[in-house]
Each structure stands twice: as C-alpha cells, then as structure tokens.
CSV table of C-alpha atoms in Angstrom, one decimal:
chain,number,residue,atom,x,y,z
A,1,UNK,CA,0.1,0.0,0.0
A,2,UNK,CA,1.7,3.4,-1.0
A,3,UNK,CA,2.7,5.7,2.0
A,4,UNK,CA,0.4,8.4,1.1
A,5,UNK,CA,-2.6,5.9,1.1
A,6,UNK,CA,-1.5,4.5,4.5
A,7,UNK,CA,-1.2,8.0,6.1
A,8,UNK,CA,-4.9,8.8,4.7
A,9,UNK,CA,-6.4,5.4,6.1
A,10,UNK,CA,-5.0,6.1,9.4
A,11,UNK,CA,-6.2,9.5,9.6
A,12,UNK,CA,-9.7,8.3,8.7
A,13,UNK,CA,-9.6,5.8,11.2
A,14,UNK,CA,-8.6,8.3,13.9
A,15,UNK,CA,-11.2,10.8,12.6
A,16,UNK,CA,-14.1,8.2,12.8
A,17,UNK,CA,-12.8,7.1,16.1
A,18,UNK,CA,-12.6,10.5,17.5
A,19,UNK,CA,-16.2,11.2,16.6
A,20,UNK,CA,-17.5,8.0,18.3
A,21,UNK,CA,-15.4,8.2,21.4
A,22,UNK,CA,-16.4,11.8,21.7
A,23,UNK,CA,-20.0,10.9,21.9
A,24,UNK,CA,-19.7,7.5,23.7
A,25,UNK,CA,-16.7,7.4,25.6
A,26,UNK,CA,-13.4,5.5,25.1
A,27,UNK,CA,-14.3,2.6,27.2
A,28,UNK,CA,-17.8,2.1,25.6
A,29,UNK,CA,-16.4,2.4,22.0
A,30,UNK,CA,-15.4,-0.9,20.3
A,31,UNK,CA,-12.6,-1.3,17.7
A,32,UNK,CA,-15.0,-3.1,15.4
A,33,UNK,CA,-17.4,-0.3,15.7
A,34,UNK,CA,-14.8,2.2,14.6
A,35,UNK,CA,-13.7,-0.1,11.6
A,36,UNK,CA,-17.1,-0.8,10.4
A,37,UNK,CA,-17.7,3.0,10.4
A,38,UNK,CA,-14.6,3.7,8.5
A,39,UNK,CA,-15.1,0.7,6.2
A,40,UNK,CA,-11.6,-0.7,6.9
A,41,UNK,CA,-10.5,-4.4,7.7
A,42,UNK,CA,-9.6,-5.3,11.1
A,43,UNK,CA,-6.2,-6.2,9.9
A,44,UNK,CA,-5.6,-2.7,8.9
A,45,UNK,CA,-6.1,-1.4,12.3
A,46,UNK,CA,-3.4,-3.3,13.9
A,47,UNK,CA,-1.1,-2.0,11.1
A,48,UNK,CA,-1.5,1.4,12.4
A,49,UNK,CA,-1.9,0.9,16.1
A,50,UNK,CA,-0.4,-1.6,18.5
A,51,UNK,CA,-3.4,-2.0,20.9
A,52,UNK,CA,-6.8,-0.1,21.7
A,53,UNK,CA,-4.6,1.8,24.4
A,54,UNK,CA,-2.2,3.0,21.5
A,55,UNK,CA,-5.4,4.0,19.5
A,56,UNK,CA,-6.5,5.9,22.6
A,57,UNK,CA,-3.3,7.8,23.0
A,58,UNK,CA,-3.0,8.8,19.5
A,59,UNK,CA,-6.6,10.1,19.8
A,60,UNK,CA,-5.5,12.4,22.4
A,61,UNK,CA,-3.0,13.8,20.1
A,62,UNK,CA,-5.5,14.0,17.2
A,63,UNK,CA,-7.9,16.0,19.8
A,64,UNK,CA,-5.0,18.1,20.9
A,65,UNK,CA,-4.2,19.1,17.3
A,66,UNK,CA,-7.6,20.3,16.8
A,67,UNK,CA,-7.5,22.4,19.9
A,68,UNK,CA,-4.0,23.7,19.2
A,69,UNK,CA,-5.4,24.8,15.7
A,70,UNK,CA,-8.0,26.9,17.2
A,71,UNK,CA,-5.5,28.5,19.4
A,72,UNK,CA,-3.4,29.2,16.2
A,73,UNK,CA,-6.2,30.8,14.7
A,74,UNK,CA,-6.7,33.1,17.5
A,75,UNK,CA,-2.9,34.1,17.8
A,76,UNK,CA,-2.9,34.8,13.9
A,77,UNK,CA,-5.7,37.3,14.2
A,78,UNK,CA,-4.4,40.7,13.1
A,79,UNK,CA,-5.3,44.1,14.8
A,80,UNK,CA,-6.6,42.1,17.8
A,81,UNK,CA,-5.2,42.6,21.3
A,82,UNK,CA,-3.5,39.6,23.0
A,83,UNK,CA,-6.3,39.6,25.6
A,84,UNK,CA,-9.0,39.5,22.8
A,85,UNK,CA,-7.0,36.6,21.2
A,86,UNK,CA,-7.5,34.6,24.5
A,87,UNK,CA,-11.1,35.6,24.8
A,88,UNK,CA,-11.8,34.6,21.1
A,89,UNK,CA,-10.0,31.3,21.8
A,90,UNK,CA,-12.5,30.3,24.2
A,91,UNK,CA,-15.4,31.9,22.6
A,92,UNK,CA,-14.6,30.2,19.3
A,93,UNK,CA,-16.0,26.9,21.0
A,94,UNK,CA,-19.4,28.1,21.4
A,95,UNK,CA,-20.8,27.3,17.9
A,96,UNK,CA,-19.2,24.0,18.0
A,97,UNK,CA,-20.9,23.2,21.3
A,98,UNK,CA,-24.4,24.7,20.0
A,99,UNK,CA,-24.2,22.6,16.9
A,100,UNK,CA,-23.6,19.4,18.8
A,101,UNK,CA,-26.7,20.4,21.0
A,102,UNK,CA,-24.3,20.7,24.0
A,103,UNK,CA,-23.6,17.1,23.8
A,104,UNK,CA,-20.0,15.8,24.0
A,105,UNK,CA,-18.2,18.7,25.4
A,106,UNK,CA,-14.6,18.9,25.4
A,107,UNK,CA,-12.7,15.5,24.1
A,108,UNK,CA,-9.6,16.2,26.3
A,109,UNK,CA,-11.8,16.9,29.3
A,110,UNK,CA,-14.0,14.0,28.7
A,111,UNK,CA,-10.8,11.7,28.2
A,112,UNK,CA,-9.3,13.0,31.5
A,113,UNK,CA,-12.3,12.2,33.4
A,114,UNK,CA,-12.7,8.7,32.1
A,115,UNK,CA,-9.0,7.4,31.8
A,116,UNK,CA,-7.0,10.0,34.0
A,117,UNK,CA,-7.4,7.8,37.0
A,118,UNK,CA,-7.2,4.4,35.2
A,119,UNK,CA,-4.1,4.4,33.0
A,120,UNK,CA,-0.8,6.3,33.8
A,121,UNK,CA,0.0,6.6,30.0
A,122,UNK,CA,-3.0,8.4,29.6
A,123,UNK,CA,-2.7,10.5,32.4
A,124,UNK,CA,0.9,11.6,31.5
A,125,UNK,CA,-0.4,12.3,27.6
A,126,UNK,CA,-3.3,14.5,28.9
A,127,UNK,CA,-1.0,16.4,31.3
A,128,UNK,CA,1.2,17.2,28.6
A,129,UNK,CA,-1.7,18.4,26.5
A,130,UNK,CA,-2.9,20.5,29.3
A,131,UNK,CA,0.6,21.9,30.1
A,132,UNK,CA,1.1,23.0,26.6
A,133,UNK,CA,-2.3,24.9,26.3
A,134,UNK,CA,-1.4,26.4,29.5
A,135,UNK,CA,1.9,27.6,28.5
A,136,UNK,CA,0.7,28.9,25.3
A,137,UNK,CA,-2.3,30.9,27.0
A,138,UNK,CA,0.1,32.1,29.3
A,139,UNK,CA,2.4,33.6,26.7
A,140,UNK,CA,-0.5,35.4,25.2
A,141,UNK,CA,-1.3,36.7,28.6
A,142,UNK,CA,2.2,37.9,29.1
A,143,UNK,CA,1.7,39.8,25.8
A,144,UNK,CA,-1.7,41.1,27.3
A,145,UNK,CA,0.4,42.5,30.4
A,146,UNK,CA,2.9,44.2,28.1
A,147,UNK,CA,0.2,46.0,26.3
A,148,UNK,CA,-1.0,47.2,29.5
A,149,UNK,CA,-4.5,45.1,29.6
A,150,UNK,CA,-3.4,43.2,32.5
A,151,UNK,CA,-2.2,44.2,36.0
A,152,UNK,CA,1.8,43.4,36.2
A,153,UNK,CA,1.6,41.6,39.4
A,154,UNK,CA,-0.7,39.0,37.8
A,155,UNK,CA,0.9,35.4,37.5
A,156,UNK,CA,0.1,34.7,33.9
A,157,UNK,CA,0.7,30.9,34.1
A,158,UNK,CA,-1.5,30.6,37.1
A,159,UNK,CA,-4.2,32.8,35.4
A,160,UNK,CA,-4.1,30.4,32.4
A,161,UNK,CA,-4.3,27.4,34.4
A,162,UNK,CA,-7.3,28.8,36.0
A,163,UNK,CA,-9.0,29.9,32.8
A,164,UNK,CA,-8.6,26.3,31.8
A,165,UNK,CA,-10.0,24.7,34.9
A,166,UNK,CA,-13.0,27.1,34.8
A,167,UNK,CA,-13.7,26.5,31.4
A,168,UNK,CA,-13.6,22.7,31.8
A,169,UNK,CA,-16.1,23.0,34.6
A,170,UNK,CA,-18.5,25.3,32.6
A,171,UNK,CA,-18.6,22.8,30.1
A,172,UNK,CA,-19.4,20.0,32.5
A,173,UNK,CA,-22.1,22.3,33.5
A,174,UNK,CA,-23.3,22.8,30.0
A,175,UNK,CA,-23.7,19.1,29.2
A,176,UNK,CA,-25.9,18.8,32.4
A,177,UNK,CA,-28.1,21.9,31.6
A,178,UNK,CA,-27.8,21.5,27.7
A,179,UNK,CA,-27.1,25.1,27.3
A,180,UNK,CA,-24.2,27.4,26.4
A,181,UNK,CA,-25.2,29.7,29.3
A,182,UNK,CA,-22.5,28.4,31.8
A,183,UNK,CA,-19.7,29.0,28.9
A,184,UNK,CA,-21.1,32.4,28.4
A,185,UNK,CA,-21.0,33.2,32.2
A,186,UNK,CA,-17.5,31.8,32.2
A,187,UNK,CA,-16.5,34.5,29.5
A,188,UNK,CA,-18.4,37.4,31.0
A,189,UNK,CA,-17.0,36.7,34.5
A,190,UNK,CA,-13.4,35.8,33.7
A,191,UNK,CA,-12.7,38.6,31.1
A,192,UNK,CA,-15.1,41.0,32.5
A,193,UNK,CA,-13.0,41.0,35.9
A,194,UNK,CA,-9.8,41.1,33.9
A,195,UNK,CA,-10.8,44.2,32.0
A,196,UNK,CA,-12.3,45.6,35.4
A,197,UNK,CA,-9.0,45.1,37.1
A,198,UNK,CA,-7.4,47.6,35.0
A,199,UNK,CA,-10.0,50.3,36.1
A,200,UNK,CA,-9.7,49.2,39.8
A,201,UNK,CA,-6.2,48.7,41.3
A,202,UNK,CA,-5.8,45.3,42.9
A,203,UNK,CA,-6.3,45.3,46.9
A,204,UNK,CA,-8.6,48.4,46.4
A,205,UNK,CA,-11.8,46.6,47.2
A,206,UNK,CA,-13.3,49.5,49.3
A,207,UNK,CA,-13.2,52.3,46.7
A,208,UNK,CA,-16.9,52.0,45.8
A,209,UNK,CA,-17.8,51.9,49.6
A,210,UNK,CA,-15.6,54.9,50.3
A,211,UNK,CA,-17.1,56.8,47.2
A,212,UNK,CA,-20.6,56.2,48.7
A,213,UNK,CA,-19.6,56.6,52.3
C-alpha cells in the first residue's frame, strides 16, 4: 500500500474513532465499531495501532491538534489585542458546542475524566496537552500584560491554568443543563473581571464603599 494511502487510512480511522469516542466514551467504544464505520478491515487497524490503548493515546494527540489549531487561529488574528485573542479562543468553541446540541463537550476533558485515574500513560499524555495549552495561553497573557491590559502583578501561568480549569467546569455544566449559558457566564466573569481590574487597582476593594460613604 502506498505511503500516502497509509497515511490517509490512518487519518480516517482516527477521525471516525474520534467522533464515536467523543459521543460514547473510550471504554464504551469498540474497535470493530470504528472499523465498520470507517469501512476498514480489522487487520488494517493493527497495522497502524499496537492496541486499543495505543489508539486511545493517538486519539488524545488527534484531539489536541484540533484544539491547538483553534489557538493558532486566534493567535494569527491581526489588529486584535492579546487579551482579545485569548477571549476569542475560548469563545470560538461556542458554535461547535451549540451545533452538537451541547453534547460531547471537550474531548480532552472527557478523556481526562474517564481515563486519568485508570491509566498512567493516558494521564501523562493528557497532562502534557494541558501543560502545552496552559503555556501557550500564558504567553498570550504575557503579551496582554505588556500591552497594558493586565495588572503587572498577575501570575500569567496561574491565570492560564485557572482559565482552563474554569472553562472545563463550565463545559461540564453545559452538558448537564444542555445550554451554553455556563460558558457565556465563564467568558463574562473571567474577561469582565480582568478588564475591570485595570480600572480598579488590585487590593482596593473598598473604593466603591468610600465613594458612597
């Protein structure tokens, strides 16, 4: 089989598997189901993947590349501030979630919930994806600080981690209430507070009380 055809076949198996696992979970997805949907013989699966776990690990990379691409798109925006680029990265998933009727959620978050405690290889791969996202968002927040959009004493890596954690929590709630309102609240509160912090110095929480006192 030509090398290019091998590459396309593997990509198709991953794409089909990613959709099924996203909606059903990793453990509830059978290899034969993936192969039937992809119309690929079983022998081909083991040509590309050593085992189902190997398939799952490569699915994590497949999901991660999709998310990284969304961050690439936000970073490439011209005439947009660094803080707005971070905001647009998170906001860009709203349409995807709405189109999927608030089902599925974040595939990386789902995999972390399902496999993070069960398999050390999965946990380490998921941790690496999270660390990469955190570092990339932190770099944008560093730029935002240089642009005067964030207070200079904000620890950008911690802030990036908080954003990702809060976002994942909002996604979980979205799946429960079947509405993107939790994600909209995440955006309004997180980015609203960050922008407001530039108008109200950190630690000066009694300003309004003094103004009305």
